[in-house]
Coordinates of N, CA and C in Angstrom, one line a residue:
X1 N -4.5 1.4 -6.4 CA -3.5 1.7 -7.4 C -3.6 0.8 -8.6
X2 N -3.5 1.8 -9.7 CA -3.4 0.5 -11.0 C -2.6 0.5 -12.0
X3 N -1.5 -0.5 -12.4 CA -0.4 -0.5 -13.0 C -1.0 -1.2 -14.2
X4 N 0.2 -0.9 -15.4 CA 0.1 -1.2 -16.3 C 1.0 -2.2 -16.8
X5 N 1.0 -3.3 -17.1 CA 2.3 -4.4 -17.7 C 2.1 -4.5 -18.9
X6 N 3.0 -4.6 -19.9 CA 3.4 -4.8 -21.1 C 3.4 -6.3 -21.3
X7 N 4.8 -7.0 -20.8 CA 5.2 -7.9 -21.6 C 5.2 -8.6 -19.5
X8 N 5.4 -10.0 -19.6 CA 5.8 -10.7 -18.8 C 6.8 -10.4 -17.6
X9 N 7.8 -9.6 -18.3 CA 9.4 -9.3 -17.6 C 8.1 -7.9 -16.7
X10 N 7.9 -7.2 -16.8 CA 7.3 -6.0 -16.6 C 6.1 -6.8 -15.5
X11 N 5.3 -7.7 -15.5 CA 4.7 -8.4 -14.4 C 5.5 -8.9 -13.4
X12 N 6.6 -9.6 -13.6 CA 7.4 -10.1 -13.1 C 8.3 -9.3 -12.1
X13 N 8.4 -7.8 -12.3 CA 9.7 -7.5 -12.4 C 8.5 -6.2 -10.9
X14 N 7.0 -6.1 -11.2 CA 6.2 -5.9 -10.3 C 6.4 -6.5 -8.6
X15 N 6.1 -7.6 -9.3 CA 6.0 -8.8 -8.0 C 7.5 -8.7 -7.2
X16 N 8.5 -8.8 -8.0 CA 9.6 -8.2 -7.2 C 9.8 -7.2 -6.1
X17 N 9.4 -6.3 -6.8 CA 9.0 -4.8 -6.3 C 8.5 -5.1 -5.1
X18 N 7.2 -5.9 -4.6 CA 6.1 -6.0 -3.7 C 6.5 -7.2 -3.2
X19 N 7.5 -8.2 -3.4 CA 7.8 -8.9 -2.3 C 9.7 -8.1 -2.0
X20 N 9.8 -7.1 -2.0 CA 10.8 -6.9 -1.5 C 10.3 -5.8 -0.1
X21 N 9.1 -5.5 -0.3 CA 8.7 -4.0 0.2 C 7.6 -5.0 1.3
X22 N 7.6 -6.1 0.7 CA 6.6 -7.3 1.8 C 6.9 -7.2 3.3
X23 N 5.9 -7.5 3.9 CA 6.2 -7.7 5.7 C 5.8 -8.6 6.7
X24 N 6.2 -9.1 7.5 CA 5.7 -10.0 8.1 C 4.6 -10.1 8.2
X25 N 3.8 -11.2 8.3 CA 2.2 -11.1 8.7 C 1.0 -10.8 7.4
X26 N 1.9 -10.2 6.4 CA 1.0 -9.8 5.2 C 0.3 -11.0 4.9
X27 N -1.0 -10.5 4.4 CA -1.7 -11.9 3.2 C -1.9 -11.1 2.2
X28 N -1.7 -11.8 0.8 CA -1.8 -11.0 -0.3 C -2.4 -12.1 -1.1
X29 N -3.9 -11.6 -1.5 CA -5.1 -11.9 -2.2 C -4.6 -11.7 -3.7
X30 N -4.4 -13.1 -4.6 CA -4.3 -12.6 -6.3 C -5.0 -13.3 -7.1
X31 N -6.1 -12.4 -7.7 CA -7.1 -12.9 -8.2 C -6.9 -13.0 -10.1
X32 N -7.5 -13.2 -10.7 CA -7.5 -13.4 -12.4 C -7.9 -14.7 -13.0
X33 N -7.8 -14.6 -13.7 CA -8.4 -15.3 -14.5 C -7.7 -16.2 -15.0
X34 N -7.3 -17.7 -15.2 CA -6.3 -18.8 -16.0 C -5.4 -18.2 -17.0
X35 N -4.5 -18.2 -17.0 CA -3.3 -17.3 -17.8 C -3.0 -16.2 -17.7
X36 N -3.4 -15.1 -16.8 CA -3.2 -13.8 -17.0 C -1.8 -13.9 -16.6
X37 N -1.4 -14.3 -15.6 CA 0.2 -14.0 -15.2 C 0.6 -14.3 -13.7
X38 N -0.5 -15.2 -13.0 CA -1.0 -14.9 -11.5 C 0.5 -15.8 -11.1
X39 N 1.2 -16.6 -12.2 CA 1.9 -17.8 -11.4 C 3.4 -16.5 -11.7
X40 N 3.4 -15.9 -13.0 CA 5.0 -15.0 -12.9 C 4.9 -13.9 -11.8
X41 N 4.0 -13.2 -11.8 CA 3.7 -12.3 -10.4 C 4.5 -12.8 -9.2
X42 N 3.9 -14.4 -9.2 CA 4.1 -14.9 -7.7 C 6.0 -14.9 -7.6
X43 N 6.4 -15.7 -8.7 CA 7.2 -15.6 -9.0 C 8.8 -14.8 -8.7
X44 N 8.1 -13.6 -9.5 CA 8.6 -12.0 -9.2 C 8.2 -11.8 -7.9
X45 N 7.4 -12.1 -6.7 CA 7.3 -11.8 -5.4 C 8.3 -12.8 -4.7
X46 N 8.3 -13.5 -4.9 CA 9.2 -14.6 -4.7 C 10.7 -14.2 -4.3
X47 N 11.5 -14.2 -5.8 CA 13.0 -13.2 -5.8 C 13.1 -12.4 -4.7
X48 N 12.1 -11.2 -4.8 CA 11.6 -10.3 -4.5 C 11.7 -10.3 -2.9
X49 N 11.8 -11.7 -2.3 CA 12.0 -11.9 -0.7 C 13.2 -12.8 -0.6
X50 N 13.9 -13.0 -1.7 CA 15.1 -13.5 -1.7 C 15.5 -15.1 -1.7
X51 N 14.0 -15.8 -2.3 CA 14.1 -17.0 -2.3 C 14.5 -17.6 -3.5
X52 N 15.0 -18.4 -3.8 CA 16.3 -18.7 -5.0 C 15.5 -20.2 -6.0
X53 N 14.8 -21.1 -5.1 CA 14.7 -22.2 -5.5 C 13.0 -22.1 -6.6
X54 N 12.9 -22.9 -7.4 CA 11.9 -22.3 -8.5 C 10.4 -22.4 -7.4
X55 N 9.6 -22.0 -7.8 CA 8.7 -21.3 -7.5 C 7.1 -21.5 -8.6
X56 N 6.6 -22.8 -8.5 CA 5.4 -22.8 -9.2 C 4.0 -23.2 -8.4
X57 N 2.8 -23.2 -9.0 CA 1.4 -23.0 -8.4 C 1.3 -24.3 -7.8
X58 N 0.9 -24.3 -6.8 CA 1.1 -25.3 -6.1 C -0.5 -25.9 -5.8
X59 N -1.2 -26.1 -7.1 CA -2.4 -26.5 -7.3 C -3.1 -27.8 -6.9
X60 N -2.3 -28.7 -7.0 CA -2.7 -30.0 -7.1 C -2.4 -30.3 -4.7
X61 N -1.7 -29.5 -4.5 CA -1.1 -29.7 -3.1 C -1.5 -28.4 -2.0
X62 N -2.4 -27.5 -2.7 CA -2.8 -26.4 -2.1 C -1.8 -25.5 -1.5
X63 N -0.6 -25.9 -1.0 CA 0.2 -25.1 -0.6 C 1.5 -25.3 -0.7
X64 N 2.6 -24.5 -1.0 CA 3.6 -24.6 -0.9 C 4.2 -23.4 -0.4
X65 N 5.5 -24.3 0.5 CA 5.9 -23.3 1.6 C 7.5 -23.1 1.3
X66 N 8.1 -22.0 1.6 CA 9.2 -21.8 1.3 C 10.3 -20.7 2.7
X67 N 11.3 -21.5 3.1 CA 11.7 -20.6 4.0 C 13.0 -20.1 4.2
X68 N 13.5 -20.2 2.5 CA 15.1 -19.6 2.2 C 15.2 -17.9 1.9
X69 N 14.0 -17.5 2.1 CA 14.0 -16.0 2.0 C 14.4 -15.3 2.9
X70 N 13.9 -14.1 2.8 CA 13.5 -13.2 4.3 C 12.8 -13.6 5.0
X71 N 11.7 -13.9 4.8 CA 10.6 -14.2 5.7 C 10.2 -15.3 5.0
X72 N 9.5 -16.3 5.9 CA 9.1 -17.7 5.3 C 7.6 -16.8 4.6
X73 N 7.4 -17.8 3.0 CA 6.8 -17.3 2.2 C 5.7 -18.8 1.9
X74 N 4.2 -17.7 2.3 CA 3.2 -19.7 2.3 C 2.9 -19.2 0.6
X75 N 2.6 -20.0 0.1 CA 1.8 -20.0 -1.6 C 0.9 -20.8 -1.8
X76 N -0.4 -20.4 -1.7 CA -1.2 -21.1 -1.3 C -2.1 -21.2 -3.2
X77 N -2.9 -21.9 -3.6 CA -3.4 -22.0 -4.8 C -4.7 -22.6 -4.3
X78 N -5.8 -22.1 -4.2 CA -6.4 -22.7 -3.7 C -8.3 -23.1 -5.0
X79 N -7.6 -22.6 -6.0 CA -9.0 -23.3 -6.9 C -9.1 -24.2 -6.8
X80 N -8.7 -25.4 -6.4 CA -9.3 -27.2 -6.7 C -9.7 -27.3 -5.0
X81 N -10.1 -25.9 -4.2 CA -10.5 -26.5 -2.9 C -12.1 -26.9 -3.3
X82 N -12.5 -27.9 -2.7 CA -14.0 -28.5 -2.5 C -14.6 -28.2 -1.3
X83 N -14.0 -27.7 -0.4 CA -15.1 -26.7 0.7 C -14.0 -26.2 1.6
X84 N -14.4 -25.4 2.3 CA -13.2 -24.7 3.3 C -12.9 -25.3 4.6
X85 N -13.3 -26.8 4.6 CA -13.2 -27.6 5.6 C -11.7 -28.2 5.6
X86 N -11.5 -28.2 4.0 CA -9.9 -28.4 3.6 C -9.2 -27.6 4.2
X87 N -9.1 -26.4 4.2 CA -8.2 -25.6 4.8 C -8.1 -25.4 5.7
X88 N -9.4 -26.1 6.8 CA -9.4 -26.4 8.1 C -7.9 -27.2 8.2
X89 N -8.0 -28.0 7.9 CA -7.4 -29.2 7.7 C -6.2 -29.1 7.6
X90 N -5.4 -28.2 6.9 CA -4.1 -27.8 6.7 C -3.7 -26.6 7.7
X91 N -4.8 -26.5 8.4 CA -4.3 -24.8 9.5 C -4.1 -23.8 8.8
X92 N -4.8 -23.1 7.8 CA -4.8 -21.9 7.3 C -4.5 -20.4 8.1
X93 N -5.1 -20.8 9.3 CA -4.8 -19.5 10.6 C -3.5 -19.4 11.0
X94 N -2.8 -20.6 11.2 CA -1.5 -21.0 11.5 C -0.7 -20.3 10.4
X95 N -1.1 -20.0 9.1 CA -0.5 -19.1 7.7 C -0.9 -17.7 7.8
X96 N -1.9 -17.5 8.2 CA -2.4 -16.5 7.6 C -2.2 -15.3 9.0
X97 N -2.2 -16.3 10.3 CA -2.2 -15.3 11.3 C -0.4 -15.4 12.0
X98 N 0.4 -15.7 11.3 CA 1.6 -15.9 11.3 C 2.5 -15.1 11.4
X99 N 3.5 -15.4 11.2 CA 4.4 -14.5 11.3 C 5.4 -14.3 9.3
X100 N 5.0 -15.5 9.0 CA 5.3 -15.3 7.2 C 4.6 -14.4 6.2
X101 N 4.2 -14.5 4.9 CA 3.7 -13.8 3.9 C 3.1 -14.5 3.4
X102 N 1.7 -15.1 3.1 CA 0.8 -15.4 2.6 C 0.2 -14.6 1.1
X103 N 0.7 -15.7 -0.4 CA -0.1 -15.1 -1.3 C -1.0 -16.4 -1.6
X104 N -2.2 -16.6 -2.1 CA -2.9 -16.8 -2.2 C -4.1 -16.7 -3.4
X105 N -3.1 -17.6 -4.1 CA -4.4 -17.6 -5.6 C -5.7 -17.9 -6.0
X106 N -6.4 -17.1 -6.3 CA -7.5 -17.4 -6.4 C -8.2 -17.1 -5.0
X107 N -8.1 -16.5 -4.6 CA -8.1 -15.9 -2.7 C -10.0 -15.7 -2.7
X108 N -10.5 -15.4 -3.9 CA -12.1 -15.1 -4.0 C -12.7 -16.1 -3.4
X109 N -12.3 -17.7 -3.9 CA -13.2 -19.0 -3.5 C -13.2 -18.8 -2.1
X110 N -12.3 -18.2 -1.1 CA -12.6 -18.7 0.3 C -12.6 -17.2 0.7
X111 N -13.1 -16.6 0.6 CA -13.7 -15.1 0.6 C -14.1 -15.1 2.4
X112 N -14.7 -16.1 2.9 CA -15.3 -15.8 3.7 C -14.0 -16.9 5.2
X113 N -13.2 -16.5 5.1 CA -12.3 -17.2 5.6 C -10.9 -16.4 5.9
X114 N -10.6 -15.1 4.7 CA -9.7 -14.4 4.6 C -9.7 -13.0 5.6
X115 N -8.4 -13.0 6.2 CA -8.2 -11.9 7.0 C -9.1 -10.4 6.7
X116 N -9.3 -9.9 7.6 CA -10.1 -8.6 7.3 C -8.9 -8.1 6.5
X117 N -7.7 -7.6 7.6 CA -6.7 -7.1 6.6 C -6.0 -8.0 5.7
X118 N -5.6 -7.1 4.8 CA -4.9 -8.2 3.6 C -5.1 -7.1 2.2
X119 N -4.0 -7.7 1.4 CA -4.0 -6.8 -0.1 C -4.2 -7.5 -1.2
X120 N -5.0 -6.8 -2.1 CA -5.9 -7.7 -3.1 C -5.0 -6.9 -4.5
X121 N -4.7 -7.9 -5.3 CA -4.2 -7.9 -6.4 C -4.4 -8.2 -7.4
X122 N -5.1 -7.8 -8.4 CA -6.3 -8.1 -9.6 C -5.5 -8.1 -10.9
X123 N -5.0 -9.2 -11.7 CA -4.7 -9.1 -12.9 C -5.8 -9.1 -13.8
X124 N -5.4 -8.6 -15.0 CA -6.7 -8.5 -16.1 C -5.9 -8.6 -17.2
X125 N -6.7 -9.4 -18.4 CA -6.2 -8.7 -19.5 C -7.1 -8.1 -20.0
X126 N -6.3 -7.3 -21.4 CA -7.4 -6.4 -22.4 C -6.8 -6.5 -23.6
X127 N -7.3 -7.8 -23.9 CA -6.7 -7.8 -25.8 C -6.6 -6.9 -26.7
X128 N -7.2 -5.9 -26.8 CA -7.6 -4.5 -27.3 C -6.4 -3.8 -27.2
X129 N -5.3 -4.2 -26.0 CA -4.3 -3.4 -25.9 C -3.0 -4.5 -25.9
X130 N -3.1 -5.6 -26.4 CA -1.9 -6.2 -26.7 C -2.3 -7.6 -26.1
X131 N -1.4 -8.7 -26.8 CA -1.9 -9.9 -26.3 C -1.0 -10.0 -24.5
X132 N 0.0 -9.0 -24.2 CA 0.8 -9.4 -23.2 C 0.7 -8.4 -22.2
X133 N -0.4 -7.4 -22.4 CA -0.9 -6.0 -21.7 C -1.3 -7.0 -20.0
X134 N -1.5 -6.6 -19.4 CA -2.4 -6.9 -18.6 C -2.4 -5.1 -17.3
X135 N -3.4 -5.0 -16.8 CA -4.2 -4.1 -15.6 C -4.4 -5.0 -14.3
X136 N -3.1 -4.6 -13.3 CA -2.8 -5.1 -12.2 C -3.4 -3.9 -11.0
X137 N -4.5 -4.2 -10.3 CA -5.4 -3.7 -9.4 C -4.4 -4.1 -8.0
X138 N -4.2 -2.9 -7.0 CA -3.5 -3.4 -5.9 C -4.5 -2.9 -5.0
X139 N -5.0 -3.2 -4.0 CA -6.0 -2.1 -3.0 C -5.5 -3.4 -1.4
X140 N -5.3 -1.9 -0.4 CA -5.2 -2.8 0.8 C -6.8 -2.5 1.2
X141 N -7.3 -3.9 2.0 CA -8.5 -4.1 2.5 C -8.2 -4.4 3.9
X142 N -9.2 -3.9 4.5 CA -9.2 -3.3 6.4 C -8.4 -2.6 6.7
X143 N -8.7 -2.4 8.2 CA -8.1 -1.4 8.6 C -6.7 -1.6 9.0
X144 N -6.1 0.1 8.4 CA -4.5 0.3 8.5 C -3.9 0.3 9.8
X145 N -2.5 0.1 9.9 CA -2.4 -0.3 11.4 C -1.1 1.1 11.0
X146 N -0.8 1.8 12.1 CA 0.5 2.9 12.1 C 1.5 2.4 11.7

């Protein structure tokens, strides 16, 4: 599926959408590129499972965990990983094969680590169509369960 965002509130207001429709156990893969929108998304997913307290990339600490929602929500940022031995390290299986909601920035670097199933979420921009446009790609990957 591929949506269109305009402005910010319209990314934002996405991520809501898809953390309100979220479910236990989900991992949700969000890829882009440095500024597209990857941290308001999260954001809007955030609300979206009813969590109140602010909500930023949790880059420097790899993860940040949150459990005032519906479902405890991991937020993982993982570009400043230096090998996947790190995420040994923090129990990533313990997240991912859980019972919370796993998003996951930058989810490509550990490619080879990530649940078969799981939903991949592709921000893009296209200056061509506005500086605040972006083309949000949703696709679930593996197999569907009933």
């Amino acid at each position: 599926m591929v949506i269109e965002t305009f402005d910010p509130k319209e990314t934002y207001d996405l991520g809501v959408k898809m953390g309100e429709q979220a479910r236990a156990g989900q991992v949700i893969c969000l890829n882009g590129d440095l500024g597209v929108g990857k941290t308001v998304f999260t954001q809007g997913f955030a609300a979206g499972l009813g969590i109140t307290e602010p909500v930023n990339s949790p880059t420097f600490t790899i993860i940040q965990e949150y459990e005032d929602g519906r479902l405890p929500f991991y937020h993982f940022d993982v570009y400043r990983i230096g090998d996947l031995e790190e995420m040994e390290e923090i129990g990533y299986d313990d997240y991912f094969f859980g019972q919370g909601i796993c998003l996951i920035e930058w989810a490509e670097l550990i490619e080879e680590i990530l649940p078969e199933k799981r939903i991949a979420v592709t921000i893009e921009k296209d200056l061509e169509k506005g500086f605040e446009y972006r083309k949000i790609t949703i696709e679930e990957r593996g197999e569907k369960t009933e």
